mmCIF file of C-alpha atoms and ligand atoms in Angstrom:
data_model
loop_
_atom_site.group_PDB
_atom_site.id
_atom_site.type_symbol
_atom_site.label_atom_id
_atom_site.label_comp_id
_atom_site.label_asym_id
_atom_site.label_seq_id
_atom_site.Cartn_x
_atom_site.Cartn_y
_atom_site.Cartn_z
ATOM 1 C CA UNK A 1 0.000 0.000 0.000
ATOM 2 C CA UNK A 2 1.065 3.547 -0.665
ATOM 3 C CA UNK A 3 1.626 5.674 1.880
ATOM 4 C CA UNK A 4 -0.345 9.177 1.930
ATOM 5 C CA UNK A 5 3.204 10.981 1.761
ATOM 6 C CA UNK A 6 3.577 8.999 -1.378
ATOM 7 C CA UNK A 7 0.309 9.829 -3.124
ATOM 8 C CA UNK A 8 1.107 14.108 -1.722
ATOM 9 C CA UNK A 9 4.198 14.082 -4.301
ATOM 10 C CA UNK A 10 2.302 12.141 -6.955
ATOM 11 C CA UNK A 11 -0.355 15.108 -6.765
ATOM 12 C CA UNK A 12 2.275 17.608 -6.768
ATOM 13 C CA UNK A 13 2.785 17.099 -10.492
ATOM 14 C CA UNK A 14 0.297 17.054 -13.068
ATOM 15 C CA UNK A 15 -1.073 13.189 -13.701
ATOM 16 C CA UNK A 16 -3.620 11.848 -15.400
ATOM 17 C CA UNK A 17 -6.044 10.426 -13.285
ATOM 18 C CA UNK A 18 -9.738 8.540 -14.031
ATOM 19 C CA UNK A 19 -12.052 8.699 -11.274
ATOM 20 C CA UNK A 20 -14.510 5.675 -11.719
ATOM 21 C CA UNK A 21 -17.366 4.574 -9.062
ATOM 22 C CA UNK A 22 -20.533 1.701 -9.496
ATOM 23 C CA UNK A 23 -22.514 0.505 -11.917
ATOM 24 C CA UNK A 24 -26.164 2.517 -11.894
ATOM 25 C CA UNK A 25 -24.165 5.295 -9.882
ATOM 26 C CA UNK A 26 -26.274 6.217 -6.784
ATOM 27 C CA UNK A 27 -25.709 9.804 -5.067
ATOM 28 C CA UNK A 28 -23.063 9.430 -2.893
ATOM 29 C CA UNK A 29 -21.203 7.595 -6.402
ATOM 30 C CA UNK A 30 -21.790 10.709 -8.400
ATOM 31 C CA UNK A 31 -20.909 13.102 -5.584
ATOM 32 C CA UNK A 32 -17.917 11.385 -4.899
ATOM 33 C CA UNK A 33 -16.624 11.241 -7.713
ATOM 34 C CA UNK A 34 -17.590 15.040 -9.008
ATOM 35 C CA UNK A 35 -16.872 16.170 -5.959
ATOM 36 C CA UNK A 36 -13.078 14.737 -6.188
ATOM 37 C CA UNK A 37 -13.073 15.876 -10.061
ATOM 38 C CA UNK A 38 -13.802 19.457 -8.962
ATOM 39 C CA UNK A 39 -10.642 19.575 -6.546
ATOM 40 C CA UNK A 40 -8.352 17.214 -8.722
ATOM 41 C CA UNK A 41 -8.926 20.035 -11.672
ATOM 42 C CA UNK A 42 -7.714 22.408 -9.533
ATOM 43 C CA UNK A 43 -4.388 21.150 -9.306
ATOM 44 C CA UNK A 44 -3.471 20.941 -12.892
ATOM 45 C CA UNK A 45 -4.336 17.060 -13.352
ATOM 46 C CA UNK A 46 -6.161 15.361 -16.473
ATOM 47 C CA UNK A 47 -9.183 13.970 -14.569
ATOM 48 C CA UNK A 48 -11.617 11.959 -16.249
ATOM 49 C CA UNK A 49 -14.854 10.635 -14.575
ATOM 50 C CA UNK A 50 -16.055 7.577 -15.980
ATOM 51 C CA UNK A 51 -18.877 5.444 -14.973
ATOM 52 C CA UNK A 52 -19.962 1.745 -15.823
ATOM 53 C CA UNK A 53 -23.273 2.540 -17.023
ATOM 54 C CA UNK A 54 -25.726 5.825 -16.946
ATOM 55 C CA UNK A 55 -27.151 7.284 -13.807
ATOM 56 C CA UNK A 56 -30.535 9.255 -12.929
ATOM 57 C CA UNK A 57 -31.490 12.183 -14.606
ATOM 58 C CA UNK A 58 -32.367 13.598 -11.068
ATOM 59 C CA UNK A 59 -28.345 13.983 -10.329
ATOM 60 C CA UNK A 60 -27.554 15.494 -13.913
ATOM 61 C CA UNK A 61 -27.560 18.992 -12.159
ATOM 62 C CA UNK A 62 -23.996 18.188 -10.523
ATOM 63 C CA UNK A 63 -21.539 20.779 -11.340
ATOM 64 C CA UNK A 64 -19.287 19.182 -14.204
ATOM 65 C CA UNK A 65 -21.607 16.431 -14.949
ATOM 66 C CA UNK A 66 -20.994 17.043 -18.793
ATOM 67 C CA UNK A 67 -17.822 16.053 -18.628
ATOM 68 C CA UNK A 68 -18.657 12.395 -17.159
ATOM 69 C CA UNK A 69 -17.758 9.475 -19.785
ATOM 70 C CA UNK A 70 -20.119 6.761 -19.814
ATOM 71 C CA UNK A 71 -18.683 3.316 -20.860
ATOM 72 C CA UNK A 72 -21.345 2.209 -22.183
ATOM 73 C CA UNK A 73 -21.490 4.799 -24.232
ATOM 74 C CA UNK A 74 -17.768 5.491 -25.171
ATOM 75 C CA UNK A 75 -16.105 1.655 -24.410
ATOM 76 C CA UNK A 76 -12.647 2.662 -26.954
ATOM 77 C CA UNK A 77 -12.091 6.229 -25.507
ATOM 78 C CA UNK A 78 -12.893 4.641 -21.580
ATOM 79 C CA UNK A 79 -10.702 1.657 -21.760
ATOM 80 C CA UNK A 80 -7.914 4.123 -23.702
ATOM 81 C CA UNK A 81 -8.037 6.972 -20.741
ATOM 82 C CA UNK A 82 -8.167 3.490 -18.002
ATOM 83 C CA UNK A 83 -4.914 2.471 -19.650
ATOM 84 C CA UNK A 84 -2.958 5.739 -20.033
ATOM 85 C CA UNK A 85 -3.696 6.850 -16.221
ATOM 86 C CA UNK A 86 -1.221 7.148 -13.844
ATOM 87 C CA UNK A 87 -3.785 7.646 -10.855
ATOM 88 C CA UNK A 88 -7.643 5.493 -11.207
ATOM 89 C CA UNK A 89 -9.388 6.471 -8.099
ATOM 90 C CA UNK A 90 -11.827 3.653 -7.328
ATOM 91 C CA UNK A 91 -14.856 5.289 -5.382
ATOM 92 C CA UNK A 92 -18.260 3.889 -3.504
ATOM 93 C CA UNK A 93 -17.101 0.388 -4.812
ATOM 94 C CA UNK A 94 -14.408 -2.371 -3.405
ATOM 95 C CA UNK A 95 -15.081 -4.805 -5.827
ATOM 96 C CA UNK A 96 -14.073 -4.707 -9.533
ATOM 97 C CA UNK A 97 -17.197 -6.722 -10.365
ATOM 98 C CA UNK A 98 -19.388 -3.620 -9.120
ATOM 99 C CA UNK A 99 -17.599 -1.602 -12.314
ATOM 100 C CA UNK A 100 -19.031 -4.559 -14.929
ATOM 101 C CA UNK A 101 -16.832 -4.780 -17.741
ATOM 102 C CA UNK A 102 -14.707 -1.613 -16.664
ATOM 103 C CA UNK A 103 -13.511 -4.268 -13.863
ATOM 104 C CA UNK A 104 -10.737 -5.893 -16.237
ATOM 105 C CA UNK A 105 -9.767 -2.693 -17.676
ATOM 106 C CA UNK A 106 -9.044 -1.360 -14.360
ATOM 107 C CA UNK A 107 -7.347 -4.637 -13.300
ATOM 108 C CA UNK A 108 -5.260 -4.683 -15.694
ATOM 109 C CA UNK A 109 -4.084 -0.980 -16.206
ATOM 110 C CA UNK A 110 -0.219 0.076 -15.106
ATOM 111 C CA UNK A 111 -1.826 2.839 -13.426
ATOM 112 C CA UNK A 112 -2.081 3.099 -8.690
ATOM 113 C CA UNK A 113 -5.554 2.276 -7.772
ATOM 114 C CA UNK A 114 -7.227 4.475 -4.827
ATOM 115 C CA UNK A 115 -9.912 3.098 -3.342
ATOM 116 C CA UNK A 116 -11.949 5.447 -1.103
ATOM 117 C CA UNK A 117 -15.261 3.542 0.244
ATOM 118 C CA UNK A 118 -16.956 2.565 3.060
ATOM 119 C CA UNK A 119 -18.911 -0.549 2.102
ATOM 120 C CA UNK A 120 -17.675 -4.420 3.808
ATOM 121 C CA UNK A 121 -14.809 -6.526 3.105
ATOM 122 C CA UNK A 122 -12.993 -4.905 0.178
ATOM 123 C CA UNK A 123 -11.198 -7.271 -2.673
ATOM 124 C CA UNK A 124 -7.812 -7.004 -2.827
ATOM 125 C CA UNK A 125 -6.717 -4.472 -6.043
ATOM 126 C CA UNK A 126 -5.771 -1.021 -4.480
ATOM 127 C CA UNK A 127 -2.776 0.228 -4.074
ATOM 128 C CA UNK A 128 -3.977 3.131 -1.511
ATOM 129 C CA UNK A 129 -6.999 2.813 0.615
ATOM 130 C CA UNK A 130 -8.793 5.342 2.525
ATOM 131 C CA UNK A 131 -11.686 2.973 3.600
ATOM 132 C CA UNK A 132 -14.172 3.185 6.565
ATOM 133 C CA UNK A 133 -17.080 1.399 6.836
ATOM 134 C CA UNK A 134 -18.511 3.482 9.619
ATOM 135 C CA UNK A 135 -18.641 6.560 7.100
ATOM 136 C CA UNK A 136 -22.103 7.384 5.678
ATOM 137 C CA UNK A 137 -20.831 7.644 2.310
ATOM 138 C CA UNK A 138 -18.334 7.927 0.807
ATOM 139 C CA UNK A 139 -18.572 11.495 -0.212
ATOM 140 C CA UNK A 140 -18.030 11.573 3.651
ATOM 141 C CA UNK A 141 -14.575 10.065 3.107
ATOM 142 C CA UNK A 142 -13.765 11.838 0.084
ATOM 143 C CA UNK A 143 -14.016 14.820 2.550
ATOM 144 C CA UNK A 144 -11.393 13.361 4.907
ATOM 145 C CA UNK A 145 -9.173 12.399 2.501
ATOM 146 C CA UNK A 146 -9.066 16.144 0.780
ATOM 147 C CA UNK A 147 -9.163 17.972 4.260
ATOM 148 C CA UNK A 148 -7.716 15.485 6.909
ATOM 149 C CA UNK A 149 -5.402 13.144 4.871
ATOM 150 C CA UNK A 150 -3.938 15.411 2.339
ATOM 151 C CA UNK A 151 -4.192 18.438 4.486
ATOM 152 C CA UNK A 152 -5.926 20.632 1.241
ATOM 153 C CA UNK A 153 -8.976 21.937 3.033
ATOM 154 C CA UNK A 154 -8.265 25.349 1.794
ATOM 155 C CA UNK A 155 -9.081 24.127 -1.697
ATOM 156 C CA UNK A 156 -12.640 22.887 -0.789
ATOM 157 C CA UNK A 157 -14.876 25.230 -3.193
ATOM 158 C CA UNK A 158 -18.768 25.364 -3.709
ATOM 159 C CA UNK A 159 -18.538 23.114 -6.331
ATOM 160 C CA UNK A 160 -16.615 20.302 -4.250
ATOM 161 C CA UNK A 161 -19.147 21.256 -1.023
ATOM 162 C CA UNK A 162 -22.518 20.898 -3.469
ATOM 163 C CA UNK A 163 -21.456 17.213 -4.670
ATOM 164 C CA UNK A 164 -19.773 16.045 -1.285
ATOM 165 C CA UNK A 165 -23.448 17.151 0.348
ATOM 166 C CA UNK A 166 -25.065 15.489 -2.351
ATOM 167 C CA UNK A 167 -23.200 12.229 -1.303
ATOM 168 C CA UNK A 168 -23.962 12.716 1.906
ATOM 169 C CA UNK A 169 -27.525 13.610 1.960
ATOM 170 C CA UNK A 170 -28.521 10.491 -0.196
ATOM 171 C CA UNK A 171 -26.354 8.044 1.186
ATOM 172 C CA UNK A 172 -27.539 8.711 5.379
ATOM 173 C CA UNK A 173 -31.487 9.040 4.005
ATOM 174 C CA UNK A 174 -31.584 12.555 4.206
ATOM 175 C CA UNK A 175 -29.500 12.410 7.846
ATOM 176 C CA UNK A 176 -31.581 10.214 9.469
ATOM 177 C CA UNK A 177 -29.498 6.566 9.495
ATOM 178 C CA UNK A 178 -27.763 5.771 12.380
ATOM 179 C CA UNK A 179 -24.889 6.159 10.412
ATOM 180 C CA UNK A 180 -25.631 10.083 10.171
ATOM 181 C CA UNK A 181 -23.088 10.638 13.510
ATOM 182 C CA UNK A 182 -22.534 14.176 14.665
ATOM 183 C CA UNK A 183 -19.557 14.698 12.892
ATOM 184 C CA UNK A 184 -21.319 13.830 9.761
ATOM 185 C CA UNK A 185 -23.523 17.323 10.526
ATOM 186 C CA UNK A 186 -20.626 18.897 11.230
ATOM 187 C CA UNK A 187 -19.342 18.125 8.061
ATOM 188 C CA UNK A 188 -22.007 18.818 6.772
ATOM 189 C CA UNK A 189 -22.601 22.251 8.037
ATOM 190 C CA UNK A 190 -18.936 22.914 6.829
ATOM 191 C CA UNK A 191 -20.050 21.867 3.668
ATOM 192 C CA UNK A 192 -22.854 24.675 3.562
ATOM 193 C CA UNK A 193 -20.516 27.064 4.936
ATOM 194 C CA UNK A 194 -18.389 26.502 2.271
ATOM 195 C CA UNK A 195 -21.177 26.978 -0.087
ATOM 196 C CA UNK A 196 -23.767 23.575 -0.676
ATOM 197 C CA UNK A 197 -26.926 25.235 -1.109
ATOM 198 C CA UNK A 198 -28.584 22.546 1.364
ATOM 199 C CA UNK A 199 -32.379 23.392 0.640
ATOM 200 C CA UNK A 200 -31.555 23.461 -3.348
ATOM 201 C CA UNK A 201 -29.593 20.324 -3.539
ATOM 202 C CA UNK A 202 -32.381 18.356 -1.685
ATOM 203 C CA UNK A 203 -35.452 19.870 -4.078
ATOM 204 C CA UNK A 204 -33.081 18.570 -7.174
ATOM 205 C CA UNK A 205 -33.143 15.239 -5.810
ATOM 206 C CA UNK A 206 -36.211 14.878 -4.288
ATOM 207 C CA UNK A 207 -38.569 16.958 -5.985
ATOM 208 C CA UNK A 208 -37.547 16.512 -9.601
ATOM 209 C CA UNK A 209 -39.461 12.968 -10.437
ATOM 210 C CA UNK A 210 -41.336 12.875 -13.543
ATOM 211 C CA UNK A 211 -45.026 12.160 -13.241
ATOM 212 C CA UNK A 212 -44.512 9.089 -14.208
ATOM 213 C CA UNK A 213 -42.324 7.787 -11.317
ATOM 214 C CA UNK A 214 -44.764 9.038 -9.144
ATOM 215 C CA UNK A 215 -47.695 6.613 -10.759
ATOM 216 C CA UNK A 216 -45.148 3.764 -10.515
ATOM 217 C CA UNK A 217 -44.887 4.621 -7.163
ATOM 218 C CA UNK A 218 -48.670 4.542 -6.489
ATOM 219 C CA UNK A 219 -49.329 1.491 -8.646
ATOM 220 C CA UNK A 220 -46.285 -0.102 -6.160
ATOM 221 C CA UNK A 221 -47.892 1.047 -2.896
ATOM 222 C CA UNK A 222 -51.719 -0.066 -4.113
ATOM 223 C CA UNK A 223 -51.136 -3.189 -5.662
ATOM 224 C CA UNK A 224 -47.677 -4.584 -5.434
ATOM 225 C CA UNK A 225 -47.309 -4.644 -1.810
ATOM 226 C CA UNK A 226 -47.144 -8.520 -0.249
ATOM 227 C CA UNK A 227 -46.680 -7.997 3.662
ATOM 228 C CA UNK A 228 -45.604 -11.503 5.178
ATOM 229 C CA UNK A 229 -46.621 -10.704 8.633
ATOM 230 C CA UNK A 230 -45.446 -13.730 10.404
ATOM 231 C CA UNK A 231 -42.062 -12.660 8.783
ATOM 232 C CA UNK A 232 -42.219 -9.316 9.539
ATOM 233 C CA UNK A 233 -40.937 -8.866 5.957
ATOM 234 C CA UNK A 234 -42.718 -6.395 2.827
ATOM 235 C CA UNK A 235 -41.920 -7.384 -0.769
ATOM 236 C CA UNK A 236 -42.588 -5.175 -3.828
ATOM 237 C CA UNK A 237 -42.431 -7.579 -6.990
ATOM 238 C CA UNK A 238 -42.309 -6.090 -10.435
ATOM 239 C CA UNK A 239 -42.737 -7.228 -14.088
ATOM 240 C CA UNK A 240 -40.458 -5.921 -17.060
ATOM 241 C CA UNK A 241 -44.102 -5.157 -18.625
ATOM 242 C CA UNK A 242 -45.508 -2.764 -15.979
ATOM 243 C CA UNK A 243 -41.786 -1.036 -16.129
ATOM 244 C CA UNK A 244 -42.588 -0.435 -19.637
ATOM 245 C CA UNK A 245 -45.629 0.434 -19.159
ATOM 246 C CA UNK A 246 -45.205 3.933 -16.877
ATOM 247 C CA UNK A 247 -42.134 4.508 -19.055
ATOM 248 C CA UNK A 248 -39.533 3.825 -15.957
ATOM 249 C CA UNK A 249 -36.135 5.157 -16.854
ATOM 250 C CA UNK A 250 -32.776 5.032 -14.535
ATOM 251 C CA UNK A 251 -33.685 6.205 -11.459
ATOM 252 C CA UNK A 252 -37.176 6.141 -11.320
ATOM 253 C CA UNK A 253 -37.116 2.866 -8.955
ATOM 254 C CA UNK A 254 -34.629 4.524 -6.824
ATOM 255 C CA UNK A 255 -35.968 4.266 -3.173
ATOM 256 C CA UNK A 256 -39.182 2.829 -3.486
ATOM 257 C CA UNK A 257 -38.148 0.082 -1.372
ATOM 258 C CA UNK A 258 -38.129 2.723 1.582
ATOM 259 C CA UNK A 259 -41.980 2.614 1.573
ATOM 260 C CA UNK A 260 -42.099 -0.981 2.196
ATOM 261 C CA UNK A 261 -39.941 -1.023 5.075
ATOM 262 C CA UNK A 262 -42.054 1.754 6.619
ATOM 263 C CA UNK A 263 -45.139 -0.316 7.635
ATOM 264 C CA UNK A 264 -44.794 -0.857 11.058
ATOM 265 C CA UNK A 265 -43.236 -3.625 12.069
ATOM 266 C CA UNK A 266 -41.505 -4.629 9.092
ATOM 267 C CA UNK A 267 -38.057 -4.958 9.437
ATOM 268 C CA UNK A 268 -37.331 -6.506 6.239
ATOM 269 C CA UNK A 269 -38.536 -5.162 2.958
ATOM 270 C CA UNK A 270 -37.245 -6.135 -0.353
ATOM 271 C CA UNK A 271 -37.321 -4.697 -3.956
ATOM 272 C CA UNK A 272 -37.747 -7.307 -6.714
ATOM 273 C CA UNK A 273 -37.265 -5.564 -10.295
ATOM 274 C CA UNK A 274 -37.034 -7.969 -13.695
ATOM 275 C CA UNK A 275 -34.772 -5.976 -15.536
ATOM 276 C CA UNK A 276 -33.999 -6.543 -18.837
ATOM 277 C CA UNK A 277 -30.868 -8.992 -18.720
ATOM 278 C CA UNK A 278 -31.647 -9.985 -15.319
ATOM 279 C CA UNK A 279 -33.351 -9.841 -11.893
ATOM 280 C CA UNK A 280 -32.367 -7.238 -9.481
ATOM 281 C CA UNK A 281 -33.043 -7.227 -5.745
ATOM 282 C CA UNK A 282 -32.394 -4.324 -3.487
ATOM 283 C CA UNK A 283 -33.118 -5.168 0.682
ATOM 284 C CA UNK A 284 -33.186 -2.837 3.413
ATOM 285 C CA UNK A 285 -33.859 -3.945 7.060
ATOM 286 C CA UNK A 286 -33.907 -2.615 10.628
ATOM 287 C CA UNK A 287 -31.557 -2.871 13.481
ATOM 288 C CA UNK A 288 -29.166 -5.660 13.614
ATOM 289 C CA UNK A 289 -30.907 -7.624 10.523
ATOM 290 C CA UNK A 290 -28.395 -8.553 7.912
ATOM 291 C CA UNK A 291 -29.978 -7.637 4.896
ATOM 292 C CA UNK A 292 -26.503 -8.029 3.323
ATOM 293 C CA UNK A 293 -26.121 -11.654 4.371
ATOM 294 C CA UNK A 294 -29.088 -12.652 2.469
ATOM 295 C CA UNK A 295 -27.961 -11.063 -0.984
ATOM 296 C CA UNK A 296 -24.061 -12.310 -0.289
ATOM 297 C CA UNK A 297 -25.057 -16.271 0.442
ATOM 298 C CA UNK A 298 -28.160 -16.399 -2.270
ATOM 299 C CA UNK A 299 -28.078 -13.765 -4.826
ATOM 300 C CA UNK A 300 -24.821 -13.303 -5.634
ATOM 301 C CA UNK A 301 -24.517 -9.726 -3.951
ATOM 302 C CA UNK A 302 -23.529 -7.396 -0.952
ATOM 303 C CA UNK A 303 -23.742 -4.153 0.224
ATOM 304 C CA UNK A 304 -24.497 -2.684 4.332
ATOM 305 C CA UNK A 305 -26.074 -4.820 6.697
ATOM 306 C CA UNK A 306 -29.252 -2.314 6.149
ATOM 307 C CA UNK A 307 -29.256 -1.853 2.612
ATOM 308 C CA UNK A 308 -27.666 -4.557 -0.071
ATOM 309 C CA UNK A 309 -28.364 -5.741 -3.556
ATOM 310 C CA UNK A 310 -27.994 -8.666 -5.773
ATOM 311 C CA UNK A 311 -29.042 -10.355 -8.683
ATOM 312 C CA UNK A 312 -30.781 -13.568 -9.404
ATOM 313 C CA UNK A 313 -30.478 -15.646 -12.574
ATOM 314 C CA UNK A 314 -33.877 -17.042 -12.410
ATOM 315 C CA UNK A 315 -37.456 -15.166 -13.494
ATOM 316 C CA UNK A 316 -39.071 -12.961 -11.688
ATOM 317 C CA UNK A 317 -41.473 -15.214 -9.834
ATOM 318 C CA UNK A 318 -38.977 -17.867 -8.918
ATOM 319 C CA UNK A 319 -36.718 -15.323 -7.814
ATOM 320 C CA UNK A 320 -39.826 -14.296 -5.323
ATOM 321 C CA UNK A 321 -40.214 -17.733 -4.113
ATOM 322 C CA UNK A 322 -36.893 -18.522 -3.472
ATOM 323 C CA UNK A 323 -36.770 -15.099 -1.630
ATOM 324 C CA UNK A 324 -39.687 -15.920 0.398
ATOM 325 C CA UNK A 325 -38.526 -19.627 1.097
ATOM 326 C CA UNK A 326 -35.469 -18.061 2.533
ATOM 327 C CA UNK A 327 -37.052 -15.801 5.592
ATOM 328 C CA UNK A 328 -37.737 -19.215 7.109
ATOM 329 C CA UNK A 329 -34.127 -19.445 8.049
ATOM 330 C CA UNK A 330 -34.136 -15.797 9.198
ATOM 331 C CA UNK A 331 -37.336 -16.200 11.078
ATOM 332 C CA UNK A 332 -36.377 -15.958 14.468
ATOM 333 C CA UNK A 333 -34.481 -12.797 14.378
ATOM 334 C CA UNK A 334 -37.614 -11.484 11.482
ATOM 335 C CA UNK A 335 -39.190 -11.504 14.625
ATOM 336 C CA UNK A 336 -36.958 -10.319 17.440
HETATM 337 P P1 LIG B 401 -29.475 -0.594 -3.894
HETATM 338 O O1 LIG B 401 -30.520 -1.439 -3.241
HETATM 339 O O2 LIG B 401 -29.729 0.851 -3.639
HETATM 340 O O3 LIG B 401 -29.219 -0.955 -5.307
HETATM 341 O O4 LIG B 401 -28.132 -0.927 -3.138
HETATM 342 C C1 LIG B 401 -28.016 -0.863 -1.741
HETATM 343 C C2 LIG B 401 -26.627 -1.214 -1.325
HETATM 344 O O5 LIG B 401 -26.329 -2.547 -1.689
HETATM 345 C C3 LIG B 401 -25.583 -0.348 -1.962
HETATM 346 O O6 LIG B 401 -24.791 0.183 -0.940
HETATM 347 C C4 LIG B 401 -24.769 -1.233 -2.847
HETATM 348 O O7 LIG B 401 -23.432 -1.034 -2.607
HETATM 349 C C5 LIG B 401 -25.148 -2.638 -2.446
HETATM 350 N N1 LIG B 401 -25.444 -3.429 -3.633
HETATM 351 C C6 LIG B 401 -26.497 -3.282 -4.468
HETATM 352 N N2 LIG B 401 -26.457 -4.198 -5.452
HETATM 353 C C7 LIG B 401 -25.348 -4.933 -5.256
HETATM 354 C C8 LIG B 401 -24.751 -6.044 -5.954
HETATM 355 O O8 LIG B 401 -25.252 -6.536 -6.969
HETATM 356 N N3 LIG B 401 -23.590 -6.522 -5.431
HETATM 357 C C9 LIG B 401 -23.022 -6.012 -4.293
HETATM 358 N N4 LIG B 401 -21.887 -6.553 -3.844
HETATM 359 N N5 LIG B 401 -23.557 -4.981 -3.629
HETATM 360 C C10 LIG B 401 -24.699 -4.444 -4.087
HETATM 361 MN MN1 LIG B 402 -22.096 4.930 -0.761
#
């Protein structure tokens, strides 16, 4: 591993660097990475933010987001700017696998991988890592590392302060995990102070769905919600058809899930989408439920004990099934 001494004199000359983060970049991916982007530039450096696949519209408002490369978009210039950099910063992920086919690039590429993240057991492929998994986000990390680790707070700006915010406001749920600490709203009020227009960033997020996400949402709530009381467990099931149907883009499924864990009592709820190539899951739970466990041992996945996504190779209602024949393992602490 490089020490932070090492990685101060590689930033003291101008480097190319790419700055890559998760497939179907959340929040806290986007405003990592922009946010990092916006002080790397600073410094002189090439820095090119690429990401495995596109991202909501609702976070297209980031300051610099027109210069992110999507791979999927632009696979010969990515894989071209992976292998010339001399610097690949590796953020909100700590497995290549979460970057899809960018993963081998990255693998590969002569270039020092930085890994800044805060989600469990990280793979071995960095070179540098400024890891936590008690952090929020990793925007909240990002922080550290620019004002604690390389001792450049004076460089924060309002761009940097809007897209670390951003990261932190979506990743904690709006400040309200457990995870949101008091010195994440005291970084956070540094972060307004040095400019993050709190009120506006959270109305660009929130309250910039399209109609139509808003009827999926509905349709959800009214007639896809299965509560398994004597699991204490909510699933929300849906079809490739009824995404096509209200026209759901990127984004648009983006925290429904949250509405089925907040039926009292429920302390696992779980997200079943059939996307095109495959079937997604995304599980949030309560308290010491690992939500995480379940997507690591059966569908191929990971994430926080609270929140954690997989995949599952089988249709949509076999995927449900085995989902459901699973809780009886997990009864007893379903209902602690
Ligand atoms: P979401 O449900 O919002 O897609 O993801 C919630 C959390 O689970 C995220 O922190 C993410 O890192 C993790 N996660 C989601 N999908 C996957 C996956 O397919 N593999 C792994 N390892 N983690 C995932
Ligand atoms: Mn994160």
């Amino acid at each position: 591993m490089l020490p932070i001494s090492e990685i101060k004199s590689l930033l003291a000359t101008p480097q190319k660097i790419v700055i890559t983060t998760h497939h179907k970049p959340d929040g806290d991916a986007m405003g990592s990475s922009l946010g990092l982007y916006a002080y790397l530039i600073q410094l002189g450096h090439h820095v090119q933010v690429i990401t495995p696949t596109d991202y909501p519209y609702f976070l297209h408002w980031m300051p610099n987001n027109a210069e992110v490369i999507v791979f999927t978009e632009a696979q010969e210039q990515a894989a071209e700017l992976v292998a010339n950099a001399s610097l690949i910063f590796c953020l909100d992920f700590n497995s290549l696998g979460r970057i899809n086919e960018l993963g081998e690039l990255v693998r590969v590429a002569p270039g020092y991988k930085l890994m800044i993240d805060h989600h469990l057991e990280p793979e071995d492929f960095d070179d540098y890592r400024h890891w936590d998994i008690n952090a929020c986000a990793s925007a909240q990390l990002v922080y550290d590392f620019i004002v604690n680790e390389l001792g450049d707070g004076k460089r924060m700006n309002k761009d940097i302060a809007t897209c670390l915010y951003t990261g932190i406001m979506t990743d904690s749920g709006s400040f309200r995990f457990e995870s949101a600490t008091s010195s994440v709203y005291r970084i956070a009020a540094d972060l307004i102070d040095m400019g993050a227009e709190h009120w506006r960033i959270h109305q660009l997020v929130y309250d910039n769905a399209t109609e139509n996400r808003l009827r999926f949402l509905g349709h959800c709530i009214s007639s896809k919600l299965e509560i398994l009381r004597a699991y204490n467990t909510a699933i929300i099931a849906v079809s490739r058809q009824e995404l096509q149907e209200y026209d759901i883009v990127t984004g648009d499924t983006e925290g429904i899930v949250n509405y089925a864990l907040s039926v009292n009592g429920i302390r696992l709820a779980a997200f079943i989408i059939e996307r095109t190539d495959k079937v997604k899951l995304s599980l949030r739970s309560t308290g010491d439920f690992p939500a995480n466990e379940i997507c690591k041992k059966y569908f191929n996945g990971g994430g926080h004990r609270n929140a954690a996504g997989g995949v599952s190779e089988t249709d949509l209602g076999e995927t449900v099934q085995k989902f459901k024949s699973i809780l009886t393992e997990y009864k007893t602490q379903l209902l602690q």
